[in-house]
Each structure stands twice: as structure tokens, then as C-alpha cells.
XYZ file of C-alpha atoms in Angstrom:
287
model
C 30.728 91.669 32.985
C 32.898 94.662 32.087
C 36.235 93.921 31.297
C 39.557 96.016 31.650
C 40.366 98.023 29.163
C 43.060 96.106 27.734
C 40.940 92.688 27.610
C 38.222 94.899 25.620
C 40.694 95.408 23.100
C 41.682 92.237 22.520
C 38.450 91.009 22.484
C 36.905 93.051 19.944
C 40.641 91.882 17.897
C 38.829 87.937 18.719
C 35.794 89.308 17.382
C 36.793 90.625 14.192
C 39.326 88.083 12.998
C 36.313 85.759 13.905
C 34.036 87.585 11.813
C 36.163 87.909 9.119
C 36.752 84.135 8.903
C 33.473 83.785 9.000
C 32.667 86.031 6.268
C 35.563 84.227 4.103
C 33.610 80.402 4.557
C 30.568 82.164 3.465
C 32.180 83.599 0.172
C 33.803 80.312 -0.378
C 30.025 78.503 -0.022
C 28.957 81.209 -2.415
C 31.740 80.186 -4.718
C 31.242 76.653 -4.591
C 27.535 76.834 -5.451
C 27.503 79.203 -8.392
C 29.920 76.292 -9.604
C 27.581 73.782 -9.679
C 26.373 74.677 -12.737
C 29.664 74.432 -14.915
C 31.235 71.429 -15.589
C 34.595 73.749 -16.211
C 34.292 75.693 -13.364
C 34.343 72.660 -11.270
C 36.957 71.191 -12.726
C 39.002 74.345 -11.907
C 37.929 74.499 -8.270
C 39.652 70.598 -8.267
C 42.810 71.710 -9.542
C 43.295 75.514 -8.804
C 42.927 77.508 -4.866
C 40.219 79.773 -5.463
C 40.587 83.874 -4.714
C 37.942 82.589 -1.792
C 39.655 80.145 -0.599
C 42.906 81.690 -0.403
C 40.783 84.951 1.549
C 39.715 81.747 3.898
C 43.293 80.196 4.226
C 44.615 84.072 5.439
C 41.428 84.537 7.813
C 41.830 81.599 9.432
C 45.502 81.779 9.707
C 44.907 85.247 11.550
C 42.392 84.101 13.618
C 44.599 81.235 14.994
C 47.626 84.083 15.504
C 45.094 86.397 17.284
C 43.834 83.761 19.467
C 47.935 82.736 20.591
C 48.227 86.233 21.140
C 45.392 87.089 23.310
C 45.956 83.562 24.983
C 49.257 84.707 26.146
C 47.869 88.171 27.249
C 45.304 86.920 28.736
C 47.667 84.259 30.662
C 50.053 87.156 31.701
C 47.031 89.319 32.687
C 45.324 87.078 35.206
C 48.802 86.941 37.162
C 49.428 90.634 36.907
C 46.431 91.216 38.548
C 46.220 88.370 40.984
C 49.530 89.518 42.446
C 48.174 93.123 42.792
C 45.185 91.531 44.942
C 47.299 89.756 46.829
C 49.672 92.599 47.409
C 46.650 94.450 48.803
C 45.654 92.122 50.958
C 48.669 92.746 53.981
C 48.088 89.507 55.903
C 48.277 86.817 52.782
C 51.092 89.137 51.278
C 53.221 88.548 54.493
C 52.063 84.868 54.249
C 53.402 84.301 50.890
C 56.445 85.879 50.997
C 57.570 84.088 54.163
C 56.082 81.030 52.109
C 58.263 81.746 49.016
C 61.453 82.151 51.705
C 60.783 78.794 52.681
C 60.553 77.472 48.692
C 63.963 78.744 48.235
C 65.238 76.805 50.606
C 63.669 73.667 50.278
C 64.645 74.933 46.089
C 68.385 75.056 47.767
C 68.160 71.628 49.390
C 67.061 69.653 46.532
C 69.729 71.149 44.243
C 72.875 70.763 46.267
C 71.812 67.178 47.192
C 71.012 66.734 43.391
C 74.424 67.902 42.780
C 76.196 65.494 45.241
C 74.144 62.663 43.708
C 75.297 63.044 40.530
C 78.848 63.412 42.132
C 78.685 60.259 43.717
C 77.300 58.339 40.927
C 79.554 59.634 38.639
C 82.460 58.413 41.068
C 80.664 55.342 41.525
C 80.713 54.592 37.269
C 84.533 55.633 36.933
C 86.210 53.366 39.810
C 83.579 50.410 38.462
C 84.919 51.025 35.182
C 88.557 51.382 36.243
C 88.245 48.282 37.897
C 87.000 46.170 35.064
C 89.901 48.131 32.889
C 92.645 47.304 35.125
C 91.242 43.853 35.300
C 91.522 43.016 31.506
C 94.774 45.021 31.565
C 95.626 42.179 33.932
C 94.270 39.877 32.037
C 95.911 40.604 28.754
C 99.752 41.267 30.304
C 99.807 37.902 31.440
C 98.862 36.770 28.579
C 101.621 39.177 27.068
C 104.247 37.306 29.059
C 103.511 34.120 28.024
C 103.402 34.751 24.238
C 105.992 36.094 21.752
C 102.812 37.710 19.785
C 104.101 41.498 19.263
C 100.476 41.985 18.613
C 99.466 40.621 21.797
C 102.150 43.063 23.460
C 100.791 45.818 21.615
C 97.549 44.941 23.130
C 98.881 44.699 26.401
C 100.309 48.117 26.498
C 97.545 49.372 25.357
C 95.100 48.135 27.717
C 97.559 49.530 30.681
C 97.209 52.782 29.103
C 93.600 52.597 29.307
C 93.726 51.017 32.851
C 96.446 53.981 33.993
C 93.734 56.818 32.254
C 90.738 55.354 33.989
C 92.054 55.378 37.010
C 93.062 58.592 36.590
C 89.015 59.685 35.987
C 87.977 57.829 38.614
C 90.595 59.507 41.095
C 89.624 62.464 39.813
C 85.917 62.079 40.133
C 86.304 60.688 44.127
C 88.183 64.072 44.885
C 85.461 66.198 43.064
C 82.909 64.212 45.534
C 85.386 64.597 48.900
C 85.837 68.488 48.068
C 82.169 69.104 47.664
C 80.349 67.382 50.573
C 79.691 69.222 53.431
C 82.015 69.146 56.355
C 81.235 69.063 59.863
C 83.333 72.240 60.924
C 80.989 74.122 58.460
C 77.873 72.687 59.863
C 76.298 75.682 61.306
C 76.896 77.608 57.937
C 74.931 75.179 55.560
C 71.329 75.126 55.918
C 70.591 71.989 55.291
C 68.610 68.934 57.571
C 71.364 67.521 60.236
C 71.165 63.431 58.328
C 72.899 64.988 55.387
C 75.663 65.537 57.738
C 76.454 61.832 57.604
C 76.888 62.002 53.905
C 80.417 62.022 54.311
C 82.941 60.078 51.955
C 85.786 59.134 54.184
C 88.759 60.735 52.758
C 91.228 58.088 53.418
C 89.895 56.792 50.360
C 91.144 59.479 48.176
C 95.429 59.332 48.530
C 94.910 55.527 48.198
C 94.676 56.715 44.356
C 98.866 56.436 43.278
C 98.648 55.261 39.998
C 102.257 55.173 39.631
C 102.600 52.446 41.817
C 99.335 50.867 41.063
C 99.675 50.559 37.287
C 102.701 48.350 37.495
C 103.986 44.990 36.536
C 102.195 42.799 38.962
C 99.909 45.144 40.486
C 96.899 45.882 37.518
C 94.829 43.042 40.053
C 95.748 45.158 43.094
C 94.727 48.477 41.530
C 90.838 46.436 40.464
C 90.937 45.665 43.912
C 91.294 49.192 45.084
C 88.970 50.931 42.834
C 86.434 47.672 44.077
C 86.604 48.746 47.860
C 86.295 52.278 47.037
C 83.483 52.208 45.000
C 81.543 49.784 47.754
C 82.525 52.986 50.102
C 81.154 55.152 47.675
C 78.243 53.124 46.848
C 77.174 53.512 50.912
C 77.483 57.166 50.102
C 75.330 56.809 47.079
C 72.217 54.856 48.758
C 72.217 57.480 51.546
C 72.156 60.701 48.589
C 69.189 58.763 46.566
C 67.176 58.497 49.712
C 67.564 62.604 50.451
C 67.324 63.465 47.149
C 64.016 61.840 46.778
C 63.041 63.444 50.953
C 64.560 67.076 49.844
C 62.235 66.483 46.424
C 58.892 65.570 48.316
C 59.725 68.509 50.192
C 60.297 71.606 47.771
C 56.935 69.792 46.250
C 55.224 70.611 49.412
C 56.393 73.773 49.881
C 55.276 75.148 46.557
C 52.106 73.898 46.820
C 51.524 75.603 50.251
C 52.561 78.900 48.102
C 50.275 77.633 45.391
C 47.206 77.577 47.985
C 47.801 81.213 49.284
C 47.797 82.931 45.522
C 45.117 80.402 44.648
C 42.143 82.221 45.565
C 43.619 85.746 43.923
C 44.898 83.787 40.648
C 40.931 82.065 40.143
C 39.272 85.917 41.177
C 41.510 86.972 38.500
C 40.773 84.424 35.829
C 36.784 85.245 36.232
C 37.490 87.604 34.810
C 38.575 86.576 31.432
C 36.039 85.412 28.743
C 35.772 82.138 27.913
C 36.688 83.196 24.228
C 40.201 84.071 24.978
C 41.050 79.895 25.731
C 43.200 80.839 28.707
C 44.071 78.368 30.516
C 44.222 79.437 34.340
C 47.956 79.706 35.750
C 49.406 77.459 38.483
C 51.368 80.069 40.918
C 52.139 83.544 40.080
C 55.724 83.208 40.420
């Protein structure tokens, strides 16, 4: 088989540094033997790296960084010329860029519902956890009005402030998911499949969110109960989201393996053409 001119080159670069190694174990045999003979001189070779060995040690250390480097050529190589094949051929070429169209926007799909998952859970987490906060703020100011404890009030005001600041994130965090689902009006604009329409939070939800009334005297239980029913709401949102991001996953998957298939052929007619000596290991896609 005759190979391009720049996988001659690196071949004969295999060949040498192999040959060189190989030269370098023979010397160090050589060494070893005319040792047998002197007590001393073995003793040395136990303690001491030999001039032979330390010609092996470099040898094989640039065979191994010749091989990396003409595994990596070789890697880049076989898709260079696989997507010049399949450039040539007019019919696949039109295939597999319409193909590739169709992996960016299953590629688009999967992100932006990745995105508004992790939205919604994060959401979900901070109105959970300003529940429970605003619940042992609750907890602890009633205990705070039944005791003379400083400490205890200490504790007490403390616990609101943590209450009052995790409400805060968890307002926060609902808006961030309200602002960046999709709205109906912009339907036609977002290319996306029409169930993730329904993945709407309802925005009532959001204004409910007045800490300055909620983190209050009296009303720490009423604020838990708030963040409670908003998170359920959320939670709805949440099960819909895991269910499309696992559909709009399974999907981009199929998509790039129908571009896989078409460059296929051209990327295994390409890596024929490598010897077996370079260790290439034969590229997925071309992309």
C-alpha cells in the first residue's frame, strides 16, 4: 500500500525511533553479559544506571513521544481526508450538511431545556429551603417570647434574618425561572416541539413573594406555607422539564448518529489507509 506523503514520513520517524530502541536493549544485553564475569562489575550494575541503560531509558522515551505524535497525526489525517471524500461525493455532501442542520437543532433543544431544568430545580431547592428556614424561625420566636433568655432572642433574630435572606433567594430564583420560559406570544419564534409550550410557571406565583410582610411577627408559619405551595407549583414544572430533557437528549443522540452513518463509510476508507503501526484509533464523526 503506498501511503501519502506525509504518513511516509512519519512512518519512517516510527521506524527509526523503533530501531534505535532496539539497538539500545541490544547494547544493554551486551552490557549485562560481559558483566557476568566480574563480581565488581555486577555489583555496580545493582547500584549505578549504566551509559546503556540510560541510551535505553532516552530511546524508549522517544519512541513513546513519536508514537503520541504520529497517533495524533494520524487521527487528524484520517478526518482531513474523509471530509475531502465526502465533499466530493455531491449527493452525501448535501446529505450531511442538511444532517448536521438538523444536529444543531436537536443540539439547541437539549440545551435550553437543560437550562430551564436546572432553573426549576434550583427554584425548587431555595423555596424548600426557605420554607424549612422560616419554619425554625417560627419555631425559635415563639420560643423567644416565652423566655427572658437574651441568648434565645439573639437566636431568634437571627434565624429571621436567615428566614428573610432565603426567601429572598428563593424569590429570586422563581423570577429567573418565570423570565426564562418560553411564552406563548413568542411561540412561532422558538423552535422548539409544541409540549414544551406547557412548561409554563404560572406567574401569579411570583408577586406572592413580599417579604416585608411575610417576615413578620406572626407570619414566619404563613411565609413556610407560601414557599410550600409554590414549590409544589414548581415541582409540576420540574417533572414535566426532566421528562423533555431526557426526550430532547434521546433525540440530539439520534441525530448525531444519523450524521455519524453518512461520514462513516469515508472516515473507515480513510483509516485503511493508515498502518497498523501508527495505533490510531479510528475517529467517531468528522466534526
Amino acid at each position: 500500500m503506498e501511503l501519502s506523503p506525509e504518513l511516509h514520513a512519519w512512518s519512517e520517524k516510527l521506524r527509526a525511533a523503533s530501531l534505535a530502541l532496539s539497538i539500545a536493549q541490544q547494547r544493554v544485553r551486551a552490557d549485562k553479559e560481559a558483566r557476568k564475569h566480574s563480581f565488581w562489575a555486577r555489583f555496580a550494575d545493582l547500584l549505578l544506571q549504566s551509559k546503556a541503560e540510560k541510551t535505553e531509558e532516552l530511546a524508549a522515551a522517544e519512541l513513546a513521544y513519536v508514537q503520541a505524535q504520529a497517533k495524533t497525526f494520524a487521527g487528524q489525517w484520517v478526518v482531513s481526508t474523509a471530509k475531502t471524500a465526502l465533499a466530493g461525493c455531491e449527493a452525501d455532501h448535501a446529505r450531511y450538511l442538511a444532517q448536521r442542520e438538523r444536529v444543531a437543532t436537536a443540539t439547541k433543544r437539549y440545551n435550553q431545556t437543560d437550562k430551564w431544568h436546572g432553573l426549576a430545580q434550583d427554584a425548587h431547592n431555595h423555596l424548600l429551603r426557605a420554607a424549612d428556614d422560616c419554619s425554625s424561625a417560627s419555631t425559635t420566636e415563639m420560643i423567644d417570647l416565652i423566655s427572658s433568655n437574651k441568648a434565645v432572642s439573639v437566636i431568634s433574630s437571627f434565624n429571621t434574618s436567615s428566614a428573610a435572606d432565603s426567601v429572598r433567594r428563593a424569590t429570586r430564583s422563581l423570577q429567573a425561572l418565570s423570565e426564562a420560559l418560553p411564552k406563548r406570544a413568542s411561540a412561532e419564534s422558538f423552535a422548539e416541539p409544541d409540549d414544551l409550550l406547557d412548561l409554563l410557571v404560572d406567574l401569579a406565583i411570583a408577586p406572592a413573594f413580599d417579604i416585608f410582610s411575610w417576615i413578620n411577627m406572626g407570619k414566619l408559619d404563613d411565609a413556610a406555607d407560601q414557599c410550600r405551595k409554590a414549590a409544589e407549583k414548581v415541582e409540576a414544572t420540574l417533572s414535566k422539564l426532566n421528562a423533555s430533557v431526557s426526550r430532547t437528549a434521546e433525540q440530539r443522540e439520534a441525530e448525531q448518529q444519523q450524521l455519524r452513518q453518512i461520514a462513516a463509510p469515508y472516515i473507515q476508507a480513510a483509516a485503511k489507509q493508515v498502518p497498523s503501526s501508527f495505533g490510531v484509533q479510528v475517529p467517531a464523526s468528522i466534526e
